[in-house]
Tab-separated table of C-alpha atoms in Angstrom:
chain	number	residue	atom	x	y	z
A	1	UNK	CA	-13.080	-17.526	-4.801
A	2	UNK	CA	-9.959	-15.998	-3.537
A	3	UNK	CA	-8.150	-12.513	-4.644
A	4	UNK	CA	-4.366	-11.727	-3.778
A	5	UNK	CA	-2.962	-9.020	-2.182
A	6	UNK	CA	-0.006	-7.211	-0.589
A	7	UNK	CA	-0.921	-6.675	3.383
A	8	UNK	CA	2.261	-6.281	4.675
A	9	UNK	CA	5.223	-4.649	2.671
A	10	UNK	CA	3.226	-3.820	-1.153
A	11	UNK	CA	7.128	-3.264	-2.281
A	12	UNK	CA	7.399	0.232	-3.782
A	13	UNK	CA	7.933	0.646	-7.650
A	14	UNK	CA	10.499	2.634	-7.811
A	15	UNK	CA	8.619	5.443	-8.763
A	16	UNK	CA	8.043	9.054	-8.203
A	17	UNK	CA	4.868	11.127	-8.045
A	18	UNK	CA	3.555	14.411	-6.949
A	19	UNK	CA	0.058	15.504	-6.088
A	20	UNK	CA	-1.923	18.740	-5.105
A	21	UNK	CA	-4.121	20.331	-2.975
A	22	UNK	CA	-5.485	18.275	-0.149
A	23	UNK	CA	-3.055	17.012	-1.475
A	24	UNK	CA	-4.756	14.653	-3.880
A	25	UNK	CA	-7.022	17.767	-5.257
A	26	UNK	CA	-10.092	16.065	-7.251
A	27	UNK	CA	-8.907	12.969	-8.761
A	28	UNK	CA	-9.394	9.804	-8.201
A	29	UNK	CA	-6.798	7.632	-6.376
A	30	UNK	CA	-6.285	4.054	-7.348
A	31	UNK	CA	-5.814	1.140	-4.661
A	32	UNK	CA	-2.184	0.837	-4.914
A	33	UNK	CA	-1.745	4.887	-5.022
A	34	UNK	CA	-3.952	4.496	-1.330
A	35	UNK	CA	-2.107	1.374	0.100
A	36	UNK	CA	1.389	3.636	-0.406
A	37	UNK	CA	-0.053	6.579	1.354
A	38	UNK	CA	0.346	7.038	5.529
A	39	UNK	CA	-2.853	5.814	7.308
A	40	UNK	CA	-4.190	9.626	8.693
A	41	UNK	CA	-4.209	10.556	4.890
A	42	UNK	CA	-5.967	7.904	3.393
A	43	UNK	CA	-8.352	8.610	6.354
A	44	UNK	CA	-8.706	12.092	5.279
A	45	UNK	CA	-9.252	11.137	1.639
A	46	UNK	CA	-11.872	8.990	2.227
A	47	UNK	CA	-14.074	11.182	4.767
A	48	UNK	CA	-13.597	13.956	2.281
A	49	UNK	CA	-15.243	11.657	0.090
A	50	UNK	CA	-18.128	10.998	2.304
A	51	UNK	CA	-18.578	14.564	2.592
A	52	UNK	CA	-18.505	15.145	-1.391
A	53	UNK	CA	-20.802	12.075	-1.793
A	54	UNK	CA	-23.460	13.699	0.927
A	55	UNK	CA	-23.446	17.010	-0.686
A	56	UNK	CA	-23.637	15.244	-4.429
A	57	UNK	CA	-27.046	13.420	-2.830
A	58	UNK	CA	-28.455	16.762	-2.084
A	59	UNK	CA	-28.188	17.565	-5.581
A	60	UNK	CA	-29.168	14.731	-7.651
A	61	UNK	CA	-31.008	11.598	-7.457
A	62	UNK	CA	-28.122	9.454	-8.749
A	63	UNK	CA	-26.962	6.536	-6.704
A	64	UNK	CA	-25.318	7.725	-2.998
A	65	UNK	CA	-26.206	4.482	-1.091
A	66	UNK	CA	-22.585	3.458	0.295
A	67	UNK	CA	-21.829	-0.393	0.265
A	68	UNK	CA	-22.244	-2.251	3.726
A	69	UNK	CA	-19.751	-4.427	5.111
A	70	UNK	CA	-21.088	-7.243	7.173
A	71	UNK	CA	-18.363	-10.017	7.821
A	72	UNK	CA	-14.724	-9.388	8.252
A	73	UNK	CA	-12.603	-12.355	9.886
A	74	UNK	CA	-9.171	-12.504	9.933
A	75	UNK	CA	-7.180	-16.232	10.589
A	76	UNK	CA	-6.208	-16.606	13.975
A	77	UNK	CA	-2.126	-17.083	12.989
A	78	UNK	CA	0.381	-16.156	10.303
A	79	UNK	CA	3.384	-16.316	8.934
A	80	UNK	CA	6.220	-14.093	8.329
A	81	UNK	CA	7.196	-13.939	4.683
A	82	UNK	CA	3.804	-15.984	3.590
A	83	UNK	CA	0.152	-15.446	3.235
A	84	UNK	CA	-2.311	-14.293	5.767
A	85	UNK	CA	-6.351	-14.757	4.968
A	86	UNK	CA	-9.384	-12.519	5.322
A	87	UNK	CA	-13.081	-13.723	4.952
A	88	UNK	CA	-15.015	-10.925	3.834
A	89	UNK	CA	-19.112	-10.491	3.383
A	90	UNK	CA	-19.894	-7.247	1.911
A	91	UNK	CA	-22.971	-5.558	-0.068
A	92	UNK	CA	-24.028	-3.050	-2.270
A	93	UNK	CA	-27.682	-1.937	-3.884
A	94	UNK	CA	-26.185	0.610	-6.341
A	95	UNK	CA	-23.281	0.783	-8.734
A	96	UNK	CA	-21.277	-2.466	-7.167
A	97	UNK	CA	-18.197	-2.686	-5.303
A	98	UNK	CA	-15.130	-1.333	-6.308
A	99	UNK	CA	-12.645	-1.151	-4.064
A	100	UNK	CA	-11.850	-2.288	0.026
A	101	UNK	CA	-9.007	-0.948	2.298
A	102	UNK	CA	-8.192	-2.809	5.666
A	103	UNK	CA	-5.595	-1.084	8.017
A	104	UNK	CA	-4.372	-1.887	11.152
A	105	UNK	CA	-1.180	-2.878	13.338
A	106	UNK	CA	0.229	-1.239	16.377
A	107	UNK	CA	0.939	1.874	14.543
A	108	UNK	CA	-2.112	1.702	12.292
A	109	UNK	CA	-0.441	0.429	9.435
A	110	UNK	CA	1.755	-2.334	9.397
A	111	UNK	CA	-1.262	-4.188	7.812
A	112	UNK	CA	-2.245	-1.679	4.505
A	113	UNK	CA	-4.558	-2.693	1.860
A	114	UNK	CA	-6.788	-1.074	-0.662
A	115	UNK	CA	-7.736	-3.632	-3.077
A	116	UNK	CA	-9.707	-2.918	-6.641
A	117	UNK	CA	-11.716	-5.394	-7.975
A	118	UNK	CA	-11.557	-5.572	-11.847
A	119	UNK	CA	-15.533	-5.322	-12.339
A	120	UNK	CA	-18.228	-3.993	-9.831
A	121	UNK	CA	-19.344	-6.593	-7.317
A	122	UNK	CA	-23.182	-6.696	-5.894
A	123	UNK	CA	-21.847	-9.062	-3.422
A	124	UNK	CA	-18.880	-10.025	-1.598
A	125	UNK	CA	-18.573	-14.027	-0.033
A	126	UNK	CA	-14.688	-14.383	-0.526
A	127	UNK	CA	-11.334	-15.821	0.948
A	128	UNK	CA	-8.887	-12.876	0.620
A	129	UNK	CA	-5.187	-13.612	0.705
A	130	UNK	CA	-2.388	-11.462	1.413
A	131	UNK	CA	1.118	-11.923	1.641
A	132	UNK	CA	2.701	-10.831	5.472
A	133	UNK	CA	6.092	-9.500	5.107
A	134	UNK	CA	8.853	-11.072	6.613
A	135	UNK	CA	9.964	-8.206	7.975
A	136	UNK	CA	6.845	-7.799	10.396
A	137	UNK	CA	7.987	-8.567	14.345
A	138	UNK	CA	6.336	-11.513	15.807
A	139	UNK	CA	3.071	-10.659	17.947
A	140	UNK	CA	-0.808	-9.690	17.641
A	141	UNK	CA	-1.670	-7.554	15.239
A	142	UNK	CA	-5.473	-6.095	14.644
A	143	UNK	CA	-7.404	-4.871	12.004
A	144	UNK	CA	-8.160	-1.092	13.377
A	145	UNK	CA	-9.905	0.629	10.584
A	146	UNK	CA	-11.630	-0.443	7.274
A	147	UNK	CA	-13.655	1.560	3.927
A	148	UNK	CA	-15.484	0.001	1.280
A	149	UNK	CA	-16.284	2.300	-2.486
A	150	UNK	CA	-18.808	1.655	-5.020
A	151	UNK	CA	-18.430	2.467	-8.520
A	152	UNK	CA	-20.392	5.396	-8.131
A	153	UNK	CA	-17.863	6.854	-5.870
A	154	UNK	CA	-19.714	6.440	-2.404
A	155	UNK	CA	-17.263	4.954	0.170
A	156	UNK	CA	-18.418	4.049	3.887
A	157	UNK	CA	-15.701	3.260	6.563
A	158	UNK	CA	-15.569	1.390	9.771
A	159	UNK	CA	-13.977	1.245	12.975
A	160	UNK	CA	-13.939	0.802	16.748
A	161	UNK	CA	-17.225	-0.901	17.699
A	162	UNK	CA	-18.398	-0.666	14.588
A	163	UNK	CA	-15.454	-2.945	12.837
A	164	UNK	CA	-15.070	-5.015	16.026
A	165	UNK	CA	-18.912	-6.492	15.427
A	166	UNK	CA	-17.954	-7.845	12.193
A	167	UNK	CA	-15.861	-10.799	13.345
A	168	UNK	CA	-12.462	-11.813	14.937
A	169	UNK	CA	-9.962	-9.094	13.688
A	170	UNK	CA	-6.621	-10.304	15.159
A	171	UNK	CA	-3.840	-12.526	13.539
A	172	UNK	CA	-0.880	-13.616	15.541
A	173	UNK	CA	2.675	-13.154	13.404
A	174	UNK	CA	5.242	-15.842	13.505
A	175	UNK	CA	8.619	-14.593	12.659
A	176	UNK	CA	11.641	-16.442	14.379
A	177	UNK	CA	13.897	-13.844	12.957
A	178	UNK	CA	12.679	-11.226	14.972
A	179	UNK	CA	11.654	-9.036	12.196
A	180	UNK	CA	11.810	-4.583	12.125
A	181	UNK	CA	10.512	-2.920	15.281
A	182	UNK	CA	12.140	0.417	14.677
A	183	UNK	CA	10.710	2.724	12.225
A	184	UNK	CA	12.985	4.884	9.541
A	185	UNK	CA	14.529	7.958	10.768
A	186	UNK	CA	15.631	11.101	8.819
A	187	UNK	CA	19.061	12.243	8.782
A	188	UNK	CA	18.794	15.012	6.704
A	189	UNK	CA	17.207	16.893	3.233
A	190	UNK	CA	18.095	19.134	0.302
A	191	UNK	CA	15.257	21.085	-1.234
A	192	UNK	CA	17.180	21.857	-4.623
A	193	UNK	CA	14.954	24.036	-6.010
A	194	UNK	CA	14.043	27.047	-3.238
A	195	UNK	CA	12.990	28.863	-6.390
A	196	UNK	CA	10.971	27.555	-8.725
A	197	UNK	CA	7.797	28.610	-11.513
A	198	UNK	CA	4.667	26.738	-12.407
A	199	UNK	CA	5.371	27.437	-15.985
A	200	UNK	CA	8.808	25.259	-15.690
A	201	UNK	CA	9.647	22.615	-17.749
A	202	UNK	CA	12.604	19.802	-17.768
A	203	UNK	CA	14.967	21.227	-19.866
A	204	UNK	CA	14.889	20.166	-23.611
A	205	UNK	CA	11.724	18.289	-22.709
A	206	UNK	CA	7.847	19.502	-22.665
A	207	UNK	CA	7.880	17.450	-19.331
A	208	UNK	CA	6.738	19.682	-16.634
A	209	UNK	CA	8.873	19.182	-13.627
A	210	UNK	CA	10.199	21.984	-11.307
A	211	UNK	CA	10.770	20.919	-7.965
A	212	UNK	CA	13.368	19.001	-6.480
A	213	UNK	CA	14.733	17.520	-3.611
A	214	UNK	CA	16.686	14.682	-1.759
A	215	UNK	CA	16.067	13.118	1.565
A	216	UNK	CA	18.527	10.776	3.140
A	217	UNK	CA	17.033	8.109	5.261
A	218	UNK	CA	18.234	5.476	7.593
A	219	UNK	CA	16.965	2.307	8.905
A	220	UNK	CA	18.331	1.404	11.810
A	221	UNK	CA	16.221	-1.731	12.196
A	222	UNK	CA	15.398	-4.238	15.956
A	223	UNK	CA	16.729	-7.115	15.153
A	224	UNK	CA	15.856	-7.062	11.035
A	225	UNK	CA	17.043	-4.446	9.042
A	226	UNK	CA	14.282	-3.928	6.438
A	227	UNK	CA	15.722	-0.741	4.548
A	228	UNK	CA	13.797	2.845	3.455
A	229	UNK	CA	10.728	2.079	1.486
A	230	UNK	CA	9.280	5.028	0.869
A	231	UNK	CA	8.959	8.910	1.901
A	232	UNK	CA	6.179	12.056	1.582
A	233	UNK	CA	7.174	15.604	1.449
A	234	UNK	CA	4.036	17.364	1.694
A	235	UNK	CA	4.552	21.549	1.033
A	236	UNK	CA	2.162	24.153	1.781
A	237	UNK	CA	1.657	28.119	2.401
A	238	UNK	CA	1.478	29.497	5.988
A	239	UNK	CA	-2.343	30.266	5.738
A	240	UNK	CA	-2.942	26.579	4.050
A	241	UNK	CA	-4.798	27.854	0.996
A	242	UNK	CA	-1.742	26.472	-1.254
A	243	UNK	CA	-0.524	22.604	-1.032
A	244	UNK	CA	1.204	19.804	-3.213
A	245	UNK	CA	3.470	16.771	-1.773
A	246	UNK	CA	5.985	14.534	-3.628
A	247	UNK	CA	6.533	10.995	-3.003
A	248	UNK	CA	9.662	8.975	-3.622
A	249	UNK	CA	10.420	5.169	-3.257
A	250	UNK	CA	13.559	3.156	-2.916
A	251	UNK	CA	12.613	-0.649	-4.645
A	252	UNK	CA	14.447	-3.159	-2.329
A	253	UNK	CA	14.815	-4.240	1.203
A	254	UNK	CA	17.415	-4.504	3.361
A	255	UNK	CA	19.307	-1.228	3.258
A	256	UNK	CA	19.836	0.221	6.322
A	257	UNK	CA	20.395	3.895	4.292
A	258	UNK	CA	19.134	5.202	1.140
A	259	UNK	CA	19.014	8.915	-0.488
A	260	UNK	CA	15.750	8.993	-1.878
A	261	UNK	CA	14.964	11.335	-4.899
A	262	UNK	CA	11.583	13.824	-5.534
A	263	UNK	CA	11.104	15.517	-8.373
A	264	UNK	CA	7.766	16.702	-10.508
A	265	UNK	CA	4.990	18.954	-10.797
A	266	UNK	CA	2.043	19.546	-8.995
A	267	UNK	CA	-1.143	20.149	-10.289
A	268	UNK	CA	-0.954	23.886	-11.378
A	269	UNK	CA	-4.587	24.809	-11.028
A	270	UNK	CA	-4.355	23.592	-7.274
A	271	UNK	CA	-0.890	25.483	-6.237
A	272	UNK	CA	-0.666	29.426	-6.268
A	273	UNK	CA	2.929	31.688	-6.309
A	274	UNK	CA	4.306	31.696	-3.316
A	275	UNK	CA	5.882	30.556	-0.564
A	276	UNK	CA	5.406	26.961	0.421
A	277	UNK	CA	7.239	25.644	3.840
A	278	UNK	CA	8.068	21.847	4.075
A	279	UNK	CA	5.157	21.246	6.557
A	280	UNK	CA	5.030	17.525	7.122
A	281	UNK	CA	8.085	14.633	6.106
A	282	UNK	CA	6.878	11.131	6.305
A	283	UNK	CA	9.632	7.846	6.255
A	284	UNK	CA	8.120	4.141	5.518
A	285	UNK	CA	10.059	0.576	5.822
A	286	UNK	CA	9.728	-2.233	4.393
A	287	UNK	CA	8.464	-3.343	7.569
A	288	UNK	CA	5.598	-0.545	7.471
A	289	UNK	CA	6.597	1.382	9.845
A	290	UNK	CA	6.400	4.774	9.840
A	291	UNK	CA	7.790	7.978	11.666
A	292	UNK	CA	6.449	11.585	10.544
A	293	UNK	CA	7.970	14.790	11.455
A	294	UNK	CA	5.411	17.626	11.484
A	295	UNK	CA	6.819	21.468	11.097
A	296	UNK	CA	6.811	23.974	13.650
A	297	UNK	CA	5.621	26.944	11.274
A	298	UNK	CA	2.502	25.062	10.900
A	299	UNK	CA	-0.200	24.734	14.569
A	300	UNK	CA	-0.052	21.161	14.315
A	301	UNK	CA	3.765	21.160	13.828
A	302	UNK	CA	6.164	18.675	16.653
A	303	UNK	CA	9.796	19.387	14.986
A	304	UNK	CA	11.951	21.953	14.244
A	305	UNK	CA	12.767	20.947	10.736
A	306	UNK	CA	15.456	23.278	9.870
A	307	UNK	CA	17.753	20.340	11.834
A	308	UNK	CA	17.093	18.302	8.732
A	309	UNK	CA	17.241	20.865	6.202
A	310	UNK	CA	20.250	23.033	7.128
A	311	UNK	CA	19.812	24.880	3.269
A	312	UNK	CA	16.403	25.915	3.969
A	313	UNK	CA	12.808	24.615	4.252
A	314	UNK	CA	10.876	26.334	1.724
A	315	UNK	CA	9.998	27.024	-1.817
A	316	UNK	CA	9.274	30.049	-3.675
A	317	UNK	CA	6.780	29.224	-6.406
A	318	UNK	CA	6.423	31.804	-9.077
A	319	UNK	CA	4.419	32.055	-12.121
């Protein structure tokens, strides 16, 4: 039996959304929400679901037995702009699988997938397909980090030796055109709304929505151009306590520079008044390549932003 996929370049919707917190706060993502997001935050969405699940199986006696994955083997070649296959064996003696993510590429992501099967599945013996974008440069590329969920919420994930055991993890691309080495790069943002309230609606509307802002993005592209796909703006307070993040996409390839457009509400029981510094931009292509700038205010932080964002880098959220 064989499921399809996106693997390389799931093309963006065209949508806009906003989220809270961590910055997801306690919902539940779904597979395509996931296979949008930049690799180190799906990471941290799934291990602080581990931790969740192992302090829910100190509590209860409901079902916190993780699936097991226990074949993963990915053909040897594809192709640009067509399919690429992944046998998969996989396991679970609770609630059934719901959901697999495979990641992995020289930056960690030019292969992204977080797949939801329609029903929960005791066992997995299947030919997955995917379709490699045409976009991706010509070369290895290696499955680097996997996660499996169950319907009962209990994910497991896998890398280094641990992935490596399950089978031949490497595809070779073929892509005479060359396809998109360089990533996206930022050329400069608006946050339209420095002030803002949590009580804020869209004028004339009962639509909450009361922040703002524009990013233009360029795509420079080595040889392929494959265009802005999508970008993060993720917001928080000095101390951290206070967080939300907006996402915007732009739909089609091949432009080499797009303004991309953010606007929404966060959750208001996860954000608190006050003020919230741009701490972390992330830019996607088409050809999933990434390139995150990281704020200075902030201990992790790599970039002065204010470069970027000659109006200002923060928001006041009031009441």
């Amino acid at each position: 039996m064989r499921h399809s996929w996106w693997v390389l370049g799931l093309w963006a919707l065209g949508v806009q959304a906003v989220w809270a917190a961590t910055p997801w706060g306690s919902e539940r993502l779904s597979g395509a929400e996931l296979s949008r997001m930049p690799l180190p935050m799906v990471k941290a969405y799934v291990r602080e679901r581990i931790a969740q699940q192992r302090l829910r199986g100190e509590r209860a006696g409901a079902d916190t037995t993780p699936p097991e994955l226990t074949r993963l083997s990915v053909a040897p070649q594809s192709v640009a702009g067509e399919a690429m296959l992944v046998d998969i064996r996989a396991s679970d003696k609770g609630s059934g699988i719901m959901r697999l993510g495979l990641y992995g590429g020289e930056r960690g992501q030019e292969v992204s997938l977080a797949y939801d099967f329609p029903a929960p599945r005791w066992s997995l013996a299947e030919t997955l397909s995917g379709e490699v974008s045409r976009y991706t440069p010509p070369g290895p590329v290696t499955l680097s980090w996997a996660f499996l969920e169950d319907k009962a919420g209990n994910f497991v994930e896998y890398e280094g030796e641990a992935l490596t055991r399950l089978g031949p993890l490497q595809t070779t691309v073929i892509n005479p055109l060359g396809g998109d080495r360089t990533p996206p790069e930022l050329v400069r943002g608006v946050i339209e709304t420095p002030r803002t309230r949590l009580s804020r609606t869209t004028p004339g509307s009962d639509d909450a929505r009361y922040v703002r802002a524009t990013l233009t993005v360029r795509d420079l592209g080595d040889p392929q151009v494959a265009g802005p796909a999508m970008s993060y703006l993720y917001f928080c307070t000095l101390d951290g306590q206070s967080c939300f993040g907006m996402r915007s996409d732009w739909p089609g390839p091949g432009v080499a520079q797009a303004a991309l457009h953010f606007g929404g509400q966060p959750h208001a029981d996860a954000v608190r008044p006050g003020v919230h510094y741009l701490r972390e931009v992330a830019l996607r292509d088409h050809a999933w390549l990434w390139r995150t700038y990281t704020s200075l205010r902030f201990p992790e932080g790599t970039d002065d932003l204010s470069a970027w964002f000659p109006e200002g880098d923060s928001i006041l959220v009031k009441p």
